[in-house]
XYZ file of C-alpha atoms in Angstrom:
321
model
C 176.800 90.321 160.041
C 176.394 86.531 161.893
C 176.535 88.493 165.274
C 173.627 90.758 164.311
C 171.674 87.809 163.593
C 172.402 85.736 166.264
C 171.371 89.096 168.811
C 167.861 89.442 166.432
C 167.203 85.167 166.829
C 167.649 85.642 170.668
C 164.716 85.063 172.727
C 163.131 88.044 174.822
C 164.058 88.353 178.669
C 161.274 89.278 179.935
C 157.712 88.803 179.636
C 155.038 90.563 177.154
C 153.606 91.820 180.241
C 157.158 93.555 182.100
C 157.213 94.671 178.620
C 154.351 96.195 179.440
C 155.274 97.508 182.844
C 158.406 98.627 181.691
C 157.620 101.076 178.581
C 154.732 102.641 181.798
C 157.646 102.580 183.723
C 159.911 104.918 181.209
C 156.903 106.713 180.431
C 156.209 107.332 184.167
C 159.791 108.690 184.678
C 160.180 110.866 181.819
C 157.155 112.851 182.458
C 158.663 115.129 185.406
C 161.250 116.372 183.477
C 158.277 117.843 180.737
C 156.478 119.143 183.717
C 156.515 118.270 187.164
C 153.315 118.000 188.004
C 151.463 115.158 189.653
C 149.037 115.753 186.752
C 151.259 115.118 184.024
C 152.322 112.164 186.085
C 148.513 110.406 186.103
C 147.944 111.294 183.015
C 151.125 109.874 182.099
C 149.924 106.484 183.767
C 146.888 106.691 181.170
C 148.053 107.508 177.689
C 151.601 105.325 178.720
C 149.418 102.189 179.371
C 147.673 102.822 176.382
C 150.988 103.130 174.124
C 152.402 99.732 176.017
C 149.294 97.910 174.828
C 149.621 99.018 170.928
C 153.020 97.849 171.807
C 152.837 94.646 173.639
C 150.583 94.039 170.661
C 152.330 94.906 167.173
C 154.772 92.350 168.518
C 152.095 89.748 167.960
C 150.863 91.422 164.784
C 153.461 92.233 162.272
C 151.138 94.595 160.197
C 150.496 96.831 163.126
C 154.106 96.906 163.943
C 155.388 98.677 160.579
C 153.061 101.234 161.497
C 153.087 101.235 165.238
C 154.498 105.306 166.106
C 151.808 106.371 163.790
C 148.822 104.502 165.303
C 150.321 105.383 169.160
C 150.907 109.198 168.554
C 147.057 109.058 166.991
C 145.454 107.333 169.600
C 147.713 108.772 172.104
C 146.864 112.312 170.579
C 143.161 111.572 170.740
C 142.790 110.622 174.638
C 144.768 113.505 175.770
C 142.650 116.815 173.673
C 139.472 114.692 174.713
C 140.333 113.973 177.898
C 143.378 115.234 179.651
C 143.676 119.001 177.515
C 140.246 120.534 179.121
C 142.162 122.757 181.302
C 145.080 124.924 180.764
C 146.525 125.830 184.092
C 147.439 121.152 183.292
C 149.038 122.564 180.289
C 149.303 122.005 177.034
C 148.234 119.003 174.555
C 152.055 118.601 173.244
C 153.605 118.646 177.273
C 150.857 115.888 178.289
C 151.395 113.313 175.485
C 154.594 113.592 175.044
C 155.921 111.288 177.732
C 154.280 108.608 176.279
C 154.943 109.009 172.913
C 159.239 108.698 174.146
C 159.274 105.085 174.100
C 159.091 105.370 170.092
C 161.852 108.276 169.157
C 164.254 106.609 167.345
C 167.202 107.192 168.944
C 169.567 104.582 168.739
C 168.691 104.316 164.725
C 169.622 108.056 164.843
C 172.695 107.299 167.071
C 173.639 103.818 164.806
C 173.548 106.007 161.455
C 175.597 109.016 163.158
C 178.267 106.444 164.025
C 177.944 104.578 160.631
C 178.101 107.755 158.653
C 181.373 108.831 160.530
C 183.370 105.525 159.865
C 181.870 105.609 156.090
C 179.396 102.770 156.194
C 177.207 105.196 153.998
C 174.901 102.902 152.734
C 173.866 101.569 155.705
C 174.351 104.454 157.774
C 171.957 106.541 154.637
C 169.431 104.207 155.201
C 169.451 104.121 158.637
C 168.838 107.695 159.573
C 165.956 107.629 156.308
C 163.743 105.079 158.621
C 165.199 107.048 162.005
C 163.204 110.562 159.982
C 160.410 107.932 158.626
C 159.684 106.867 162.523
C 159.678 110.310 163.672
C 157.272 111.810 160.872
C 154.889 109.022 161.489
C 154.805 110.830 165.208
C 154.656 113.758 163.911
C 151.643 112.893 161.438
C 150.141 110.969 164.138
C 149.838 113.722 165.974
C 148.184 116.450 163.819
C 145.766 113.375 162.703
C 144.610 113.868 166.374
C 143.565 117.401 165.909
C 141.538 116.315 162.944
C 139.672 113.885 164.274
C 138.703 115.460 167.410
C 138.075 118.433 165.432
C 140.121 120.862 167.439
C 142.171 123.866 166.333
C 146.053 123.444 165.447
C 146.948 126.073 168.216
C 145.669 123.983 170.239
C 148.638 121.888 170.602
C 150.602 125.012 171.357
C 152.494 123.636 174.996
C 152.238 126.070 178.414
C 154.105 124.591 181.165
C 152.317 124.290 184.051
C 153.139 125.203 187.562
C 155.159 122.800 189.689
C 153.844 120.740 192.396
C 156.106 118.359 192.791
C 158.631 117.599 195.918
C 161.972 116.922 195.787
C 162.256 113.549 196.561
C 159.352 112.599 193.995
C 162.039 114.320 191.151
C 164.917 111.863 192.113
C 162.746 109.153 192.874
C 161.362 109.374 188.712
C 165.203 108.667 187.314
C 164.681 105.425 189.253
C 161.614 104.217 188.009
C 163.266 105.954 184.359
C 165.580 103.279 184.920
C 163.516 100.457 185.858
C 160.760 101.028 183.224
C 164.965 101.545 180.807
C 165.858 98.122 181.947
C 162.150 96.010 180.953
C 161.420 98.413 177.703
C 164.128 97.790 175.933
C 165.069 94.146 177.038
C 167.869 95.044 178.706
C 169.984 92.206 180.515
C 169.424 92.471 184.694
C 173.202 92.378 184.897
C 173.374 95.605 183.832
C 171.199 97.169 186.674
C 174.468 98.007 188.108
C 176.587 99.446 185.263
C 173.281 102.032 184.564
C 172.699 102.595 187.633
C 175.080 104.680 189.237
C 175.292 107.089 186.415
C 171.229 107.363 186.099
C 171.742 108.423 190.241
C 174.579 111.250 189.841
C 172.536 113.119 186.303
C 169.611 113.294 188.319
C 171.602 115.059 191.329
C 172.027 117.573 188.718
C 168.827 117.636 187.636
C 167.134 118.224 190.013
C 169.843 120.428 191.496
C 169.128 122.562 188.322
C 165.184 122.030 189.029
C 165.602 123.569 192.354
C 167.240 126.477 191.045
C 164.761 126.897 187.993
C 161.317 126.952 190.159
C 161.658 130.823 191.638
C 164.128 133.139 190.523
C 167.360 130.985 189.673
C 168.138 132.141 186.168
C 170.229 134.742 188.032
C 171.484 132.296 190.083
C 172.027 129.558 187.481
C 174.363 132.376 185.704
C 176.849 133.657 188.424
C 177.330 129.797 190.011
C 177.453 128.670 186.394
C 180.515 132.258 186.073
C 181.884 130.992 189.348
C 182.564 127.197 188.793
C 183.786 128.398 185.638
C 186.517 130.810 187.742
C 187.161 128.285 190.284
C 187.400 125.422 188.688
C 190.710 123.975 187.011
C 190.905 123.059 183.406
C 190.748 119.925 182.359
C 190.388 117.789 179.638
C 186.671 117.371 177.750
C 185.249 113.924 178.849
C 184.072 112.206 175.844
C 181.412 110.029 177.357
C 179.216 108.731 174.662
C 176.178 108.453 177.318
C 176.295 112.329 178.168
C 176.970 113.064 173.910
C 173.616 111.863 173.688
C 171.936 112.726 176.159
C 172.952 116.008 174.820
C 172.009 114.972 171.693
C 168.153 114.166 173.148
C 167.879 116.884 175.433
C 167.438 119.244 171.957
C 165.744 117.348 170.396
C 163.753 117.109 172.607
C 163.468 120.355 173.549
C 162.434 121.558 169.828
C 160.268 119.415 169.185
C 157.646 120.607 171.247
C 158.392 124.159 170.092
C 156.981 123.579 166.483
C 154.175 121.571 167.713
C 153.607 124.330 169.781
C 154.556 127.385 167.222
C 157.504 128.379 168.643
C 159.704 128.660 165.608
C 162.589 130.888 165.988
C 163.273 128.804 169.050
C 162.466 125.283 167.527
C 164.661 126.415 165.331
C 167.674 126.886 167.270
C 167.425 124.076 168.919
C 167.326 121.694 166.201
C 170.182 123.735 164.903
C 172.319 123.354 168.002
C 171.472 119.798 167.369
C 172.756 119.824 163.357
C 175.810 120.907 165.038
C 176.333 118.365 167.202
C 175.986 115.732 165.287
C 177.865 117.169 162.383
C 180.823 118.087 164.740
C 180.557 114.577 166.628
C 181.094 112.654 162.891
C 183.967 114.575 161.613
C 185.815 114.373 165.071
C 185.337 110.869 164.175
C 186.349 110.976 161.009
C 189.412 113.367 161.379
C 189.983 110.647 164.650
C 190.007 107.834 162.180
C 192.154 109.189 159.658
C 195.081 110.489 161.711
C 194.990 106.935 163.534
C 194.807 105.336 160.213
C 197.848 107.494 158.786
C 199.581 106.710 162.023
C 199.341 102.950 162.034
C 200.213 102.541 157.839
C 203.621 104.561 159.059
C 204.376 101.969 161.310
C 203.643 98.998 159.536
C 205.399 100.186 156.481
C 208.347 101.073 159.317
C 207.775 97.006 160.882
C 208.177 96.120 157.075
C 210.777 97.901 156.086
C 213.149 96.668 158.893
C 211.802 92.816 159.064
C 213.004 92.668 155.233
C 216.004 95.023 155.264
C 215.288 97.407 152.524
C 215.448 101.083 152.725
C 212.423 103.756 153.168
C 212.808 106.815 153.159
C 209.516 109.317 153.576
C 208.377 111.379 150.777
C 211.394 110.158 148.276
C 211.271 107.592 145.272
C 213.520 104.841 143.858
C 215.131 105.371 140.525
C 212.269 104.804 137.726
């Protein structure tokens, strides 16, 4: 608890204007994942600047910080519908506004809540989980308020993906921008850049390759490629990379939210079901692993104690009453 208080009381390593720049870069780097178009990037630059201005202001005005996701989502929704969502060829409003709102998605709280619940810290994990849901509800309600204020129909949120016009180098560069924005927006120490950049670039190469396959009639080729890779690759143990597991959960949640906003209920519920399944499987795996390790540790401790004291110990038997 003392360490947490020390971290919270520590000074921010960057000034406010670098945080502002970081949030904008964070949104710009995330935009091609929603729609790989130049219009998406230009729209995200404006909406990201609006969201960053409100986030920086909330650091100085504590009252605004309490309902910051609601304020940001309402403002972004109104500006998107009124200024940028006039042509369906540019994509639906949800796909246009989501990159600017992604900074306010409580992914860190959800991950911490899952770990705490898996470790048996029910009170803190439940509180953090409820708070995360509360933040997500604020984002959802803010988007609906924007639709109400503009007098639009909820059907206006139907997300129609625009045709891709970004070159491959722009998709690769987006992850570099995203990494720089993450470091600045979340006040990450600069020393971690050397550790974070290789993983980001490696993941981006895979994402760019998958995007190139999806651009044409690539579904059949992708399935054949996966099948050939599965037959050719030797069986290896699963890689328990926490960053990869976290990215899988965020990806499912990110695809589920636009589907719900766009009234594609069946597909959205399928993605949410996958999200809940993965989180539950991770929690159960942590609990089972901890239980097995704890039982083995207690057995070893009992044997060492009996060896030191010289008392006989036989598992499964009791001495005379």
